[in-house]
CSV table of C-alpha atoms in Angstrom, one decimal:
chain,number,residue,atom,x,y,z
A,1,UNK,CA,-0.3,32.2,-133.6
A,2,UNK,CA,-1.6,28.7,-133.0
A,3,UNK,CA,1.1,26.3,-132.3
A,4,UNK,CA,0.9,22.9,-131.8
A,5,UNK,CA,4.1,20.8,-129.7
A,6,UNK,CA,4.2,17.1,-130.4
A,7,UNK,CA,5.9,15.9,-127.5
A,8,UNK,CA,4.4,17.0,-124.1
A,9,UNK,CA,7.3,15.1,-122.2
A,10,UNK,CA,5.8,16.3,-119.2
A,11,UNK,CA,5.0,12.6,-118.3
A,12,UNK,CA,7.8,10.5,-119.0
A,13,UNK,CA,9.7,8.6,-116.7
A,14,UNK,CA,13.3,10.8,-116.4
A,15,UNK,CA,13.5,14.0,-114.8
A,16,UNK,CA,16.0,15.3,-118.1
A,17,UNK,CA,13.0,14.7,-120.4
A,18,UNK,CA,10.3,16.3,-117.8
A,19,UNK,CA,12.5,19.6,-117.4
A,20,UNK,CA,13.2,19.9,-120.8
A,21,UNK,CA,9.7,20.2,-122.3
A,22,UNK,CA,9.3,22.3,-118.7
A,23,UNK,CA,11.6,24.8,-120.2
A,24,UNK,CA,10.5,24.5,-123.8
A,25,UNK,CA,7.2,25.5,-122.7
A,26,UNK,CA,8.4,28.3,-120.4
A,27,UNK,CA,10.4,29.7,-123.7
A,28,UNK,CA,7.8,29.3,-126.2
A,29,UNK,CA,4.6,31.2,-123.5
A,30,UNK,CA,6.8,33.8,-123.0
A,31,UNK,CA,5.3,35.2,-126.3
A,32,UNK,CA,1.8,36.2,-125.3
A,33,UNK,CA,1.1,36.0,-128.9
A,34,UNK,CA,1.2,32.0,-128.9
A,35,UNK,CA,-1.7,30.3,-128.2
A,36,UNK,CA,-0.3,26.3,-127.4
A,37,UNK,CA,-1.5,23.1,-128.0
A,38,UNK,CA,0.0,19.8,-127.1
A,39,UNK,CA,-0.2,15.7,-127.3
A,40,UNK,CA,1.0,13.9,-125.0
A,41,UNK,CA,4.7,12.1,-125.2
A,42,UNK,CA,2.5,8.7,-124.4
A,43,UNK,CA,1.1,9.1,-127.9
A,44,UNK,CA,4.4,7.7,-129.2
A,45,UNK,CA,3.8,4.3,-127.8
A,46,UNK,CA,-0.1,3.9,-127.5
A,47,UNK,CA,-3.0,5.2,-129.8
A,48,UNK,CA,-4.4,8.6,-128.9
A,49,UNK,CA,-7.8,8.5,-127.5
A,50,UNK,CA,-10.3,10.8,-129.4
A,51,UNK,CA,-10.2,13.2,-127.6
A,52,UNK,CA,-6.5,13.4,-126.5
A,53,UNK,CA,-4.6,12.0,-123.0
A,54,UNK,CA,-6.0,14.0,-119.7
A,55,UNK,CA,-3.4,16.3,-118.1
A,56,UNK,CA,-4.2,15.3,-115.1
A,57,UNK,CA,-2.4,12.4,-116.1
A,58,UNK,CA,1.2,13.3,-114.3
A,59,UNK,CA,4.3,11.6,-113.8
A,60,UNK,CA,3.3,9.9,-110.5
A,61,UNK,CA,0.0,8.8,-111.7
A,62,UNK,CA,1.9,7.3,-114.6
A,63,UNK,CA,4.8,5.9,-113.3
A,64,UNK,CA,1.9,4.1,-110.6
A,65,UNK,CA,0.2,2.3,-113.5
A,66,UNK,CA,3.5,1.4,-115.0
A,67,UNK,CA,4.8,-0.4,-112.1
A,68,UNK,CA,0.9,-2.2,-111.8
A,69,UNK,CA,0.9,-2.9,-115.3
A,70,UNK,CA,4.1,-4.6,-114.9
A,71,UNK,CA,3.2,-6.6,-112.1
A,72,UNK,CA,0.2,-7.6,-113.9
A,73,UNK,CA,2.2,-8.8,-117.2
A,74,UNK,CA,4.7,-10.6,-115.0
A,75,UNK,CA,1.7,-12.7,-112.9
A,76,UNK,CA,0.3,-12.9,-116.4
A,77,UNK,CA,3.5,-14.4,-117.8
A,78,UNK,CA,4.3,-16.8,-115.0
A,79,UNK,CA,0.7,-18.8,-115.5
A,80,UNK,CA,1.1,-19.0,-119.5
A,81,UNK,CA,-1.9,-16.5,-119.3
A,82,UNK,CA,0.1,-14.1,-121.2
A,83,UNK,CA,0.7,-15.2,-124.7
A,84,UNK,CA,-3.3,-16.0,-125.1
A,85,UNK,CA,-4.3,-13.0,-124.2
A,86,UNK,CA,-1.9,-11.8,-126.6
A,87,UNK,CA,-2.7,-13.6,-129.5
A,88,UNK,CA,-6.5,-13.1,-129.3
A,89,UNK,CA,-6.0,-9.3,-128.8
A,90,UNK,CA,-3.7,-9.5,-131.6
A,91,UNK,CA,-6.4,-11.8,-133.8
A,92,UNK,CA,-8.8,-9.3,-133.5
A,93,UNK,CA,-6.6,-6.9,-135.2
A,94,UNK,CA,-6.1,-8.4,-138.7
A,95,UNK,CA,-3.5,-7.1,-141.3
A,96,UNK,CA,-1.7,-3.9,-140.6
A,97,UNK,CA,-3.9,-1.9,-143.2
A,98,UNK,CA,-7.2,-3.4,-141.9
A,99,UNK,CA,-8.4,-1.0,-139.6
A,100,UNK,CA,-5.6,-1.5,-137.1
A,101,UNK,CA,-5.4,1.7,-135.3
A,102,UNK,CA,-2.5,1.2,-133.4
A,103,UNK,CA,-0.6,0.7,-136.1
A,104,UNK,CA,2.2,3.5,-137.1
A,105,UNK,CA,3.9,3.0,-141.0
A,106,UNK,CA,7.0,1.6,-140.8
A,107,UNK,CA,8.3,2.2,-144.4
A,108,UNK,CA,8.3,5.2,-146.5
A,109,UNK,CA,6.3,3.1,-149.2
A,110,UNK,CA,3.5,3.1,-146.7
A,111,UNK,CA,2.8,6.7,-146.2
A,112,UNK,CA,0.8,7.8,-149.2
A,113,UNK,CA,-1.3,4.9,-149.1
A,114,UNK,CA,-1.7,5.0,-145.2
A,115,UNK,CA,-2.9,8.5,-145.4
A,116,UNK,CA,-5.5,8.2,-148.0
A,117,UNK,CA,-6.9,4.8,-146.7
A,118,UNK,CA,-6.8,5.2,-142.8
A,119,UNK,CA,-6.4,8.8,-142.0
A,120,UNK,CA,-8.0,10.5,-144.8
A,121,UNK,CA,-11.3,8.0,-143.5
A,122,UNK,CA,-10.6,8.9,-140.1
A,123,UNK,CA,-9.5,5.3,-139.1
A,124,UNK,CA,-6.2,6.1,-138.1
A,125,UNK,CA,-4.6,9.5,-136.3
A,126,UNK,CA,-8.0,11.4,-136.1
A,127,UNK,CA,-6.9,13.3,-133.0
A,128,UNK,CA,-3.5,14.3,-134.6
A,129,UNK,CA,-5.2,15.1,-137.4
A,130,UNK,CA,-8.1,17.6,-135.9
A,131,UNK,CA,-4.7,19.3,-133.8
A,132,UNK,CA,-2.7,19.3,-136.8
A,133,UNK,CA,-5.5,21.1,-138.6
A,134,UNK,CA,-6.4,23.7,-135.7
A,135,UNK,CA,-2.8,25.0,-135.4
A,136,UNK,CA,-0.8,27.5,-137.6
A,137,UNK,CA,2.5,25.9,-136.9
A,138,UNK,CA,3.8,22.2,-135.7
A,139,UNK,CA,6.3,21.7,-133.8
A,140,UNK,CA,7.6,18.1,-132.9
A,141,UNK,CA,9.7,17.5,-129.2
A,142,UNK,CA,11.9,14.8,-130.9
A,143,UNK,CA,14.5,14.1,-128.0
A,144,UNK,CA,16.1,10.6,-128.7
A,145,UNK,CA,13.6,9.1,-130.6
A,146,UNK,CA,15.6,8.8,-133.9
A,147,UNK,CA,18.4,6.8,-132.7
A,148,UNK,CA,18.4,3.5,-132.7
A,149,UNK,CA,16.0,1.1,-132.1
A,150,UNK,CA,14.4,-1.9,-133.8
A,151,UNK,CA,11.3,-3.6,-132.4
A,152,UNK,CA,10.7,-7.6,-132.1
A,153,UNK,CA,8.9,-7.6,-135.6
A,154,UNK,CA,12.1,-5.9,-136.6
A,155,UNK,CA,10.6,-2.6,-137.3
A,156,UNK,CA,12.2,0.9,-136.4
A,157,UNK,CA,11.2,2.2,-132.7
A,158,UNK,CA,7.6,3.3,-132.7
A,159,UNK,CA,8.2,6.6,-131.2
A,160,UNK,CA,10.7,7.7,-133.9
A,161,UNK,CA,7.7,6.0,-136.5
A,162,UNK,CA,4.9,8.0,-135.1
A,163,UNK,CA,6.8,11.6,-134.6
A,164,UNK,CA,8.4,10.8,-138.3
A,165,UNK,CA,4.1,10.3,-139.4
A,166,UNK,CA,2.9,13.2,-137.5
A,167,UNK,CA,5.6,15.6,-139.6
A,168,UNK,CA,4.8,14.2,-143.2
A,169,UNK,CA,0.7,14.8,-141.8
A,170,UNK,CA,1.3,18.0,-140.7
A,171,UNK,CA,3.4,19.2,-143.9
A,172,UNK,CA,0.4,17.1,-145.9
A,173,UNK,CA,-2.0,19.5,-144.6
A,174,UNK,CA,0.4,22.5,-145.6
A,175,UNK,CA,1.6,23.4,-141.8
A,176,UNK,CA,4.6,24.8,-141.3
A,177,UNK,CA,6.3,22.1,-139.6
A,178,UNK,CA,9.4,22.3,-137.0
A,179,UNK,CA,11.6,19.6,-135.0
A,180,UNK,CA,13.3,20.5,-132.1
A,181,UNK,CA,15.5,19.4,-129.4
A,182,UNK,CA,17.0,15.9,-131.4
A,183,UNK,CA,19.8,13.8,-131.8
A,184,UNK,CA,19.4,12.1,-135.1
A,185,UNK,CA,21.7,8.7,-135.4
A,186,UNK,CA,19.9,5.9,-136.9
A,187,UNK,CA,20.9,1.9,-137.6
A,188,UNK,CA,18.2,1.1,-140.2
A,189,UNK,CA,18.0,1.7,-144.0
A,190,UNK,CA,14.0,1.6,-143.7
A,191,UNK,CA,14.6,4.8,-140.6
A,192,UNK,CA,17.1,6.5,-142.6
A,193,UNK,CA,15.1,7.0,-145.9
A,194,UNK,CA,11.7,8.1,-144.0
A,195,UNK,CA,14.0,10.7,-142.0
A,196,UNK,CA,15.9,11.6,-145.6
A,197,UNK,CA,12.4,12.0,-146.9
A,198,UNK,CA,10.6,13.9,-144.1
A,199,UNK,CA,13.2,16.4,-143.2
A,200,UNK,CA,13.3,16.9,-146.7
A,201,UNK,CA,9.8,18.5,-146.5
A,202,UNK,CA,9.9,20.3,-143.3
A,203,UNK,CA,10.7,23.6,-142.7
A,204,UNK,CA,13.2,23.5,-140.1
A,205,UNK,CA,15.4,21.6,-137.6
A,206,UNK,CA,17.1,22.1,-134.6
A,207,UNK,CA,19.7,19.5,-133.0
A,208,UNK,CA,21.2,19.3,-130.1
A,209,UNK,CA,24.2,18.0,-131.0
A,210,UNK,CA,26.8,18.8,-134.0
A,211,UNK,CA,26.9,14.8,-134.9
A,212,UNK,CA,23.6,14.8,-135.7
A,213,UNK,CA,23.6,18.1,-137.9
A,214,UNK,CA,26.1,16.2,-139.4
A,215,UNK,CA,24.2,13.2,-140.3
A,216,UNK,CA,21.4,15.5,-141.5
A,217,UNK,CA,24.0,17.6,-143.8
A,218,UNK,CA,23.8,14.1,-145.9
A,219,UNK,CA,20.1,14.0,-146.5
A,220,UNK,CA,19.7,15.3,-150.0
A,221,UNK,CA,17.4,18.2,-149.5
A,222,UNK,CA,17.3,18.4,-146.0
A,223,UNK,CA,15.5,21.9,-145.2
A,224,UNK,CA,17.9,24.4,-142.7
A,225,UNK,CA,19.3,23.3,-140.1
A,226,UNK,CA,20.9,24.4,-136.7
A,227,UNK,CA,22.2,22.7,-134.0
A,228,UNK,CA,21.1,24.4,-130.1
A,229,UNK,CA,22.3,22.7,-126.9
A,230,UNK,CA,18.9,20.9,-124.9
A,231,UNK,CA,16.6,23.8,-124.2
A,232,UNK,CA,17.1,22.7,-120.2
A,233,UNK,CA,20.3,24.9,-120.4
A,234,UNK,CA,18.1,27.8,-119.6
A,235,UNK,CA,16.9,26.6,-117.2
A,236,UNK,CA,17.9,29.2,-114.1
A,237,UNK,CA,19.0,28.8,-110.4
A,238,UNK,CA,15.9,30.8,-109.3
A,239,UNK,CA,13.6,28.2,-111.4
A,240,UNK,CA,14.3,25.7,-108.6
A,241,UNK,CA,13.6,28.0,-105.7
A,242,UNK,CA,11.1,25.3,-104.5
A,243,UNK,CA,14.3,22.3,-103.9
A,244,UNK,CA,17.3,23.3,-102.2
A,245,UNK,CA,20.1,20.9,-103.3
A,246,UNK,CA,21.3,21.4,-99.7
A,247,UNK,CA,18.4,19.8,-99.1
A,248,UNK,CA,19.6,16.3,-100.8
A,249,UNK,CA,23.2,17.3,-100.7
A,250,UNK,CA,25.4,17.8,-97.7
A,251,UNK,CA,26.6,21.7,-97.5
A,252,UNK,CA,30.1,20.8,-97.7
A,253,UNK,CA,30.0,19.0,-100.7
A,254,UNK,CA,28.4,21.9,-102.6
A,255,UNK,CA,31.2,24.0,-101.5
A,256,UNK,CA,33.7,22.0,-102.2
A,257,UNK,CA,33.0,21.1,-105.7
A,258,UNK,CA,31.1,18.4,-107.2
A,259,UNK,CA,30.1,16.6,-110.5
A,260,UNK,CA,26.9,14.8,-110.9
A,261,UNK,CA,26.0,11.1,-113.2
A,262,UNK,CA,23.3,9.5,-114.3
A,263,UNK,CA,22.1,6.6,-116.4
A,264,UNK,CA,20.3,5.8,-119.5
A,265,UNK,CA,17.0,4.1,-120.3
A,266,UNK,CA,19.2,2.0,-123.2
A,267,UNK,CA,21.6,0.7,-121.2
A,268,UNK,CA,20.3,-2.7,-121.0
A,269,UNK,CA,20.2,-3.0,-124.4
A,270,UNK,CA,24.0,-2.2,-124.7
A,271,UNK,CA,27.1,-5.1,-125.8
A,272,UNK,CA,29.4,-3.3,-123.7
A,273,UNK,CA,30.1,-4.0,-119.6
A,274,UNK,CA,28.0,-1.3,-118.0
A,275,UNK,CA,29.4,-2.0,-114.9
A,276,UNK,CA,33.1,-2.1,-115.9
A,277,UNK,CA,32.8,1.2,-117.9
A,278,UNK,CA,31.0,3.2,-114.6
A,279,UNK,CA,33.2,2.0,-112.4
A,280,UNK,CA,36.2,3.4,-113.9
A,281,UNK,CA,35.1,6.3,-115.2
A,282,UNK,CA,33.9,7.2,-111.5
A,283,UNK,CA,37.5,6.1,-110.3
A,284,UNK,CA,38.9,8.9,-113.5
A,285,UNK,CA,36.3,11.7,-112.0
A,286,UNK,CA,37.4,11.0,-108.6
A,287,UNK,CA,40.8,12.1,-109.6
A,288,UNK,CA,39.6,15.3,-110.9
A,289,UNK,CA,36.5,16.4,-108.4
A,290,UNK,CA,36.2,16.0,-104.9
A,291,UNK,CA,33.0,14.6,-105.5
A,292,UNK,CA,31.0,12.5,-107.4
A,293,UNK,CA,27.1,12.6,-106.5
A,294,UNK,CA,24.8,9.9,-108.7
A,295,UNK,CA,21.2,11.5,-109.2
A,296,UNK,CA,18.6,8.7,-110.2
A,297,UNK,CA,16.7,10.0,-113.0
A,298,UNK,CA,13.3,8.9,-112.0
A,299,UNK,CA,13.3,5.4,-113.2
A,300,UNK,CA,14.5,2.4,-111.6
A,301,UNK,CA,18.4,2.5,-112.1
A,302,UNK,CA,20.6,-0.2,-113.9
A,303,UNK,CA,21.3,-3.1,-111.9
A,304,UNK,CA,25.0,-3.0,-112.9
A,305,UNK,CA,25.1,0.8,-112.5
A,306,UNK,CA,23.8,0.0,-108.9
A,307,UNK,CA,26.6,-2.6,-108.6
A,308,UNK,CA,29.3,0.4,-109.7
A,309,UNK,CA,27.9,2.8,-107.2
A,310,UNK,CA,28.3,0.3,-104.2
A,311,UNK,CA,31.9,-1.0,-105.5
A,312,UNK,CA,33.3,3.0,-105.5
A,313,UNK,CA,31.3,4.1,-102.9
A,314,UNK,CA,29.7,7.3,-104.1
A,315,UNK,CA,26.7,9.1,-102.9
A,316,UNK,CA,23.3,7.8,-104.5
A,317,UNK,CA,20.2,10.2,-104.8
């Protein structure tokens, strides 16, 4: 069986999201029968090349051009250089349905027309569409992508749009069509009727949380549905034989009992004090474990989170 996974997380920038497709991946080649295919989680926020992302393109690598990237748009931003470049890039471009490739339907309106006039002509999704076509079964990494999330043209969050697209294409061209490993908890009307309609035409879901199966329990339609804690729960002591965590960890910590945070990548976006809300919920752990270890989760951690680690004095990793 020829399966396709939409999602290769393998390259983001947390460690929860790397070990999770790391395990989903163990799980699904421990079938010698399955012969896998996968695009690239950076697919969700930049066009596919032709030919697909290289593999050689790992998490260092990545994270590397990120930071440069960043420098770059900053130095660009300080000089005014910026918002040209922008505009002309964006000039060249023209209206969303003339032959902008980067662009991902935002509305459920667009779909049909979207995939006769740019896909159907190969101006949009051709590499999705040539690994959609090649596989037997597609199955779609979702993680945290529909939650919420509204862009600065006030559309929903392009990963959630371009996962949402690949699973109406994929059950266009009569696949049998799976999403996996997904909290579903939107605040937009335009999200919730494209995930109302696509999970509506899928085959199957799995959650991993019971909110979300929930939320999908009021889709009209929705296909069946089961909710599965993060597939990085399988994930075994002897699978980290390579990192001790007495390595990073003193020895008498581990034996004495321990309980480890971390952060989120939405946290700045937030209302709420961050820093208020860490500080005592460290102080409430405190009472009940003998330690509390922080583990950074491979992105730069929230300033105010930084702030709460100092203030209670806990160990940082």
């Amino acid at each position: 069986m020829k399966i396709l996974l939409v999602g290769d997380n393998r390259c983001a920038g947390n460690f929860g999201s790397i070990s999770t497709t790391d395990m989903l991946l163990r799980l699904l080649k421990s079938n010698s029968d399955y012969e896998i295919d996968m695009i690239s989680y950076l697919s969700f926020v930049i066009e596919t090349p032709v030919n697909g992302f290289i593999e050689g393109d790992n998490q260092k690598s990545l994270k590397l051009k990120r930071v440069l990237m960043e420098a770059i748009k900053r130095m660009l931003a300080a000089t005014g250089l910026l918002s040209i470049i922008r505009s002309l890039y964006m000039s060249t471009l023209g209206s969303n349905h003339d032959n902008n490739k980067l662009y991902v339907p935002s509305l459920l309106r667009e779909y049909h027309s979207f995939f006769d006039e740019n896909v159907e002509s190969g101006v949009s999704f051709s590499y999705e569409k040539k690994m959609i076509l090649n596989s037997d079964i597609v199955i779609l990494n979702a993680e945290g992508a529909f939650v919420n999330g509204i862009d600065d043209e006030g559309r929903y969050r392009r990963d959630g749009r371009y996962l949402l697209f690949v699973a109406y294409l994929a059950a266009r061209y009569n696949k049998k069509v799976e999403i996996f490993n997904n909290v579903v908890d939107p605040d937009s009307n335009d999200a919730k009727e494209m995930l109302s309609y696509v999970y509506s035409i899928i085959d199957y879901a799995q959650v991993r949380d019971r909110m979300s199966l929930n939320v999908l329990q009021t889709y009209p339609g929705c296909c069946k549905a089961n909710y599965y804690p993060d597939a990085l729960f399988n994930l075994k002591v002897s699978d980290f034989d390579y990192l001790r965590l007495s390595d990073l960890i003193d020895i008498d910590i581990i034996e004495s009992g321990y309980v480890c945070l971390g952060d989120s990548a939405t946290l700045r976006l937030v209302s709420w004090d961050v820093e208020k809300f860490y500080v005592e919920l460290i102080h409430k752990l405190k009472d009940r474990f003998s330690h509390v270890v922080f583990i950074e989760g491979f992105s730069e951690t929230n300033n105010d989170v930084m702030k709460a680690i100092q203030k209670t004095g806990i160990r940082y990793l």
